[in-house]
Amino acid sequence: TYEWDYTDACGFNINHIQTIEILPAIEASFINPPPDITLTCDDYNNYTFDDLDYSNSQSSPCEIMGTVSPVINDNTTECGGTVEAFYEFEDDCQRTIDYTQIITVEPPAAADFLSMPLDITVDCDAIPDPADPLAYSNGEVGLCLVEGISDLTIEEDIDECGGMITNTWEYEDDCNPPLEYVQTITVNPAPEPMFESSPSDLDLT
């Protein structure tokens, strides 16, 4: 408010008031907000969320600028999912700006069995002991790691004529196709029998 006041020698007074209304500074906006992205589980395991700058590109006293950190809402499970990075700023004029970055996290890599036994052929008297459970892993770390031990199912169809033993290991999770490995053990027939102490031919009177 500017006021001018004057009184002359005769006592006459004049007065003028000028009022200048100052509008609020231009509202700030975020600078280069990060786009929505899709990450592998391994990439997300090493992902770092950045702070976000804001500015109204004005000079003092109308300048509004600064940096905000995101609030992270992680909705991922062992099968991936989405993560929301929420940025928000409220200025002294109670004006709010916000931005949400959505990160889609892919499921972790599928696991595989470790040290899988090969198919073999054995003699009837050399049938191996029952197989052991198999370990499985996808070789990842942190939230991307999938590992464990799979029990097996044994099916035997053997007799003195040989046959087959089938060892089956299975694993299934909620994220990837079922994992299965089958080992086949072929058993040769038992040796052909022979007579013991067979009598010799005789000439009798």
PDB file of C-alpha atoms in Angstrom, residues 69-202:
ATOM      1  CA  SER A  69      12.117 -38.088  -1.181  1.00  0.00           C
ATOM      2  CA  PRO A  70       9.594 -40.715  -2.252  1.00  0.00           C
ATOM      3  CA  VAL A  71       7.294 -42.717  -0.021  1.00  0.00           C
ATOM      4  CA  ILE A  72       7.610 -46.326  -1.168  1.00  0.00           C
ATOM      5  CA  ASN A  73       4.588 -48.636  -1.289  1.00  0.00           C
ATOM      6  CA  ASP A  74       5.957 -52.093  -2.116  1.00  0.00           C
ATOM      7  CA  ASN A  75       3.290 -54.556  -3.259  1.00  0.00           C
ATOM      8  CA  THR A  76       5.684 -57.234  -4.498  1.00  0.00           C
ATOM      9  CA  THR A  77       5.578 -60.882  -3.482  1.00  0.00           C
ATOM     10  CA  GLU A  78       7.829 -63.829  -4.300  1.00  0.00           C
ATOM     11  CA  CYS A  79       6.201 -63.670  -7.758  1.00  0.00           C
ATOM     12  CA  GLY A  80       6.989 -60.000  -8.453  1.00  0.00           C
ATOM     13  CA  GLY A  81       4.311 -57.303  -8.532  1.00  0.00           C
ATOM     14  CA  THR A  82       4.275 -53.515  -8.462  1.00  0.00           C
ATOM     15  CA  VAL A  83       6.001 -50.808  -6.431  1.00  0.00           C
ATOM     16  CA  GLU A  84       4.700 -47.251  -6.121  1.00  0.00           C
ATOM     17  CA  ALA A  85       7.103 -44.384  -5.484  1.00  0.00           C
ATOM     18  CA  PHE A  86       4.946 -41.453  -4.314  1.00  0.00           C
ATOM     19  CA  TYR A  87       6.351 -37.912  -4.383  1.00  0.00           C
ATOM     20  CA  GLU A  88       4.452 -35.016  -2.781  1.00  0.00           C
ATOM     21  CA  PHE A  89       5.183 -31.372  -1.951  1.00  0.00           C
ATOM     22  CA  GLU A  90       3.024 -28.714  -0.312  1.00  0.00           C
ATOM     23  CA  ASP A  91       4.129 -25.068  -0.463  1.00  0.00           C
ATOM     24  CA  ASP A  92       3.459 -22.293   2.032  1.00  0.00           C
ATOM     25  CA  CYS A  93       0.296 -21.400   0.118  1.00  0.00           C
ATOM     26  CA  GLN A  94      -1.142 -24.856   0.872  1.00  0.00           C
ATOM     27  CA  ARG A  95      -0.862 -25.880  -2.781  1.00  0.00           C
ATOM     28  CA  THR A  96       0.083 -29.496  -3.320  1.00  0.00           C
ATOM     29  CA  ILE A  97       1.768 -31.239  -6.221  1.00  0.00           C
ATOM     30  CA  ASP A  98       2.249 -35.006  -6.379  1.00  0.00           C
ATOM     31  CA  TYR A  99       3.594 -37.660  -8.709  1.00  0.00           C
ATOM     32  CA  THR A 100       3.535 -41.461  -8.591  1.00  0.00           C
ATOM     33  CA  GLN A 101       6.048 -43.658 -10.376  1.00  0.00           C
ATOM     34  CA  ILE A 102       4.923 -47.269 -10.874  1.00  0.00           C
ATOM     35  CA  ILE A 103       7.588 -49.954 -11.123  1.00  0.00           C
ATOM     36  CA  THR A 104       6.513 -53.378 -12.372  1.00  0.00           C
ATOM     37  CA  VAL A 105       8.740 -56.148 -11.022  1.00  0.00           C
ATOM     38  CA  GLU A 106       8.869 -59.377 -13.021  1.00  0.00           C
ATOM     39  CA  PRO A 107       8.830 -62.775 -11.272  1.00  0.00           C
ATOM     40  CA  PRO A 108      12.220 -64.188 -10.277  1.00  0.00           C
ATOM     41  CA  ALA A 109      13.991 -66.552 -12.632  1.00  0.00           C
ATOM     42  CA  ALA A 110      12.780 -70.130 -12.568  1.00  0.00           C
ATOM     43  CA  ALA A 111      14.743 -72.577 -10.443  1.00  0.00           C
ATOM     44  CA  ASP A 112      16.466 -75.686 -11.746  1.00  0.00           C
ATOM     45  CA  PHE A 113      17.669 -78.872 -10.114  1.00  0.00           C
ATOM     46  CA  LEU A 114      21.317 -79.135  -9.121  1.00  0.00           C
ATOM     47  CA  SER A 115      23.564 -82.184  -9.763  1.00  0.00           C
ATOM     48  CA  MET A 116      20.948 -84.228 -11.603  1.00  0.00           C
ATOM     49  CA  PRO A 117      21.787 -87.964 -11.796  1.00  0.00           C
ATOM     50  CA  LEU A 118      22.102 -89.479 -15.270  1.00  0.00           C
ATOM     51  CA  ASP A 119      20.164 -92.410 -16.666  1.00  0.00           C
ATOM     52  CA  ILE A 120      22.080 -95.649 -16.091  1.00  0.00           C
ATOM     53  CA  THR A 121      21.933 -99.363 -16.863  1.00  0.00           C
ATOM     54  CA  VAL A 122      22.887-101.834 -14.131  1.00  0.00           C
ATOM     55  CA  ASP A 123      23.059-105.574 -13.622  1.00  0.00           C
ATOM     56  CA  CYS A 124      20.401-107.220 -11.544  1.00  0.00           C
ATOM     57  CA  ASP A 125      22.798-107.709  -8.617  1.00  0.00           C
ATOM     58  CA  ALA A 126      24.063-104.094  -8.719  1.00  0.00           C
ATOM     59  CA  ILE A 127      20.869-102.102  -8.204  1.00  0.00           C
ATOM     60  CA  PRO A 128      21.862 -98.839  -6.424  1.00  0.00           C
ATOM     61  CA  ASP A 129      20.414 -97.665  -3.138  1.00  0.00           C
ATOM     62  CA  PRO A 130      17.303 -95.455  -3.337  1.00  0.00           C
ATOM     63  CA  ALA A 131      18.057 -92.002  -4.695  1.00  0.00           C
ATOM     64  CA  ASP A 132      18.312 -88.916  -2.485  1.00  0.00           C
ATOM     65  CA  PRO A 133      16.232 -85.726  -2.642  1.00  0.00           C
ATOM     66  CA  LEU A 134      17.467 -83.106  -5.106  1.00  0.00           C
ATOM     67  CA  ALA A 135      18.331 -79.500  -4.314  1.00  0.00           C
ATOM     68  CA  TYR A 136      17.007 -76.778  -6.605  1.00  0.00           C
ATOM     69  CA  SER A 137      17.920 -73.098  -6.964  1.00  0.00           C
ATOM     70  CA  ASN A 138      17.687 -70.212  -9.407  1.00  0.00           C
ATOM     71  CA  GLY A 139      21.066 -68.824  -8.341  1.00  0.00           C
ATOM     72  CA  GLU A 140      19.672 -65.414  -7.382  1.00  0.00           C
ATOM     73  CA  VAL A 141      20.032 -63.509  -4.092  1.00  0.00           C
ATOM     74  CA  GLY A 142      17.779 -61.616  -1.719  1.00  0.00           C
ATOM     75  CA  LEU A 143      14.086 -61.500  -2.531  1.00  0.00           C
ATOM     76  CA  CYS A 144      14.820 -63.103  -5.930  1.00  0.00           C
ATOM     77  CA  LEU A 145      16.240 -66.315  -4.472  1.00  0.00           C
ATOM     78  CA  VAL A 146      14.257 -69.505  -5.056  1.00  0.00           C
ATOM     79  CA  GLU A 147      15.800 -72.605  -3.510  1.00  0.00           C
ATOM     80  CA  GLY A 148      14.907 -75.739  -1.603  1.00  0.00           C
ATOM     81  CA  ILE A 149      14.903 -79.530  -1.544  1.00  0.00           C
ATOM     82  CA  SER A 150      12.592 -81.733  -3.610  1.00  0.00           C
ATOM     83  CA  ASP A 151      11.614 -85.208  -2.449  1.00  0.00           C
ATOM     84  CA  LEU A 152      11.255 -87.925  -5.047  1.00  0.00           C
ATOM     85  CA  THR A 153       8.785 -90.535  -6.183  1.00  0.00           C
ATOM     86  CA  ILE A 154      10.187 -93.995  -6.949  1.00  0.00           C
ATOM     87  CA  GLU A 155       8.458 -96.428  -9.304  1.00  0.00           C
ATOM     88  CA  GLU A 156       9.881 -99.951  -9.648  1.00  0.00           C
ATOM     89  CA  ASP A 157       8.940-102.516 -12.265  1.00  0.00           C
ATOM     90  CA  ILE A 158      11.617-105.198 -11.991  1.00  0.00           C
ATOM     91  CA  ASP A 159      11.786-108.951 -11.636  1.00  0.00           C
ATOM     92  CA  GLU A 160      14.247-111.693 -12.555  1.00  0.00           C
ATOM     93  CA  CYS A 161      13.854-110.662 -16.169  1.00  0.00           C
ATOM     94  CA  GLY A 162      15.090-107.148 -15.474  1.00  0.00           C
ATOM     95  CA  GLY A 163      12.989-104.028 -15.758  1.00  0.00           C
ATOM     96  CA  MET A 164      13.126-100.378 -14.875  1.00  0.00           C
ATOM     97  CA  ILE A 165      13.319 -98.041 -11.871  1.00  0.00           C
ATOM     98  CA  THR A 166      12.007 -94.509 -12.424  1.00  0.00           C
ATOM     99  CA  ASN A 167      13.030 -91.724 -10.028  1.00  0.00           C
ATOM    100  CA  THR A 168      10.963 -88.538 -10.361  1.00  0.00           C
ATOM    101  CA  TRP A 169      11.697 -85.231  -8.621  1.00  0.00           C
ATOM    102  CA  GLU A 170       9.113 -82.426  -8.790  1.00  0.00           C
ATOM    103  CA  TYR A 171       8.882 -78.832  -7.595  1.00  0.00           C
ATOM    104  CA  GLU A 172       6.188 -76.231  -8.185  1.00  0.00           C
ATOM    105  CA  ASP A 173       5.774 -72.642  -7.015  1.00  0.00           C
ATOM    106  CA  ASP A 174       3.171 -69.968  -7.694  1.00  0.00           C
ATOM    107  CA  CYS A 175       5.291 -68.096 -10.222  1.00  0.00           C
ATOM    108  CA  ASN A 176       6.781 -70.459 -12.767  1.00  0.00           C
ATOM    109  CA  PRO A 177       5.906 -73.661 -14.647  1.00  0.00           C
ATOM    110  CA  PRO A 178       6.342 -76.884 -12.642  1.00  0.00           C
ATOM    111  CA  LEU A 179       9.855 -78.285 -12.478  1.00  0.00           C
ATOM    112  CA  GLU A 180      10.360 -82.018 -13.060  1.00  0.00           C
ATOM    113  CA  TYR A 181      13.323 -84.292 -13.578  1.00  0.00           C
ATOM    114  CA  VAL A 182      13.171 -88.021 -14.286  1.00  0.00           C
ATOM    115  CA  GLN A 183      16.028 -90.510 -13.958  1.00  0.00           C
ATOM    116  CA  THR A 184      15.619 -93.935 -15.511  1.00  0.00           C
ATOM    117  CA  ILE A 185      17.582 -96.926 -14.193  1.00  0.00           C
ATOM    118  CA  THR A 186      17.443 -99.894 -16.578  1.00  0.00           C
ATOM    119  CA  VAL A 187      18.020-103.252 -14.854  1.00  0.00           C
ATOM    120  CA  ASN A 188      19.457-106.088 -16.917  1.00  0.00           C
ATOM    121  CA  PRO A 189      17.903-109.571 -16.600  1.00  0.00           C
ATOM    122  CA  ALA A 190      19.372-111.907 -14.008  1.00  0.00           C
ATOM    123  CA  PRO A 191      22.061-114.266 -15.372  1.00  0.00           C
ATOM    124  CA  GLU A 192      20.706-117.367 -17.068  1.00  0.00           C
ATOM    125  CA  PRO A 193      20.538-120.268 -14.586  1.00  0.00           C
ATOM    126  CA  MET A 194      22.735-123.333 -14.836  1.00  0.00           C
ATOM    127  CA  PHE A 195      22.313-126.815 -13.382  1.00  0.00           C
ATOM    128  CA  GLU A 196      24.517-127.597 -10.415  1.00  0.00           C
ATOM    129  CA  SER A 197      26.317-130.989 -10.133  1.00  0.00           C
ATOM    130  CA  SER A 198      24.549-132.388 -13.145  1.00  0.00           C
ATOM    131  CA  PRO A 199      24.915-136.229 -13.293  1.00  0.00           C
ATOM    132  CA  SER A 200      27.104-137.740 -15.978  1.00  0.00           C
ATOM    133  CA  ASP A 201      25.808-140.082 -18.641  1.00  0.00           C
ATOM    134  CA  LEU A 202      25.978-143.755 -17.558  1.00  0.00           C
TER     135      LEU A 202
END
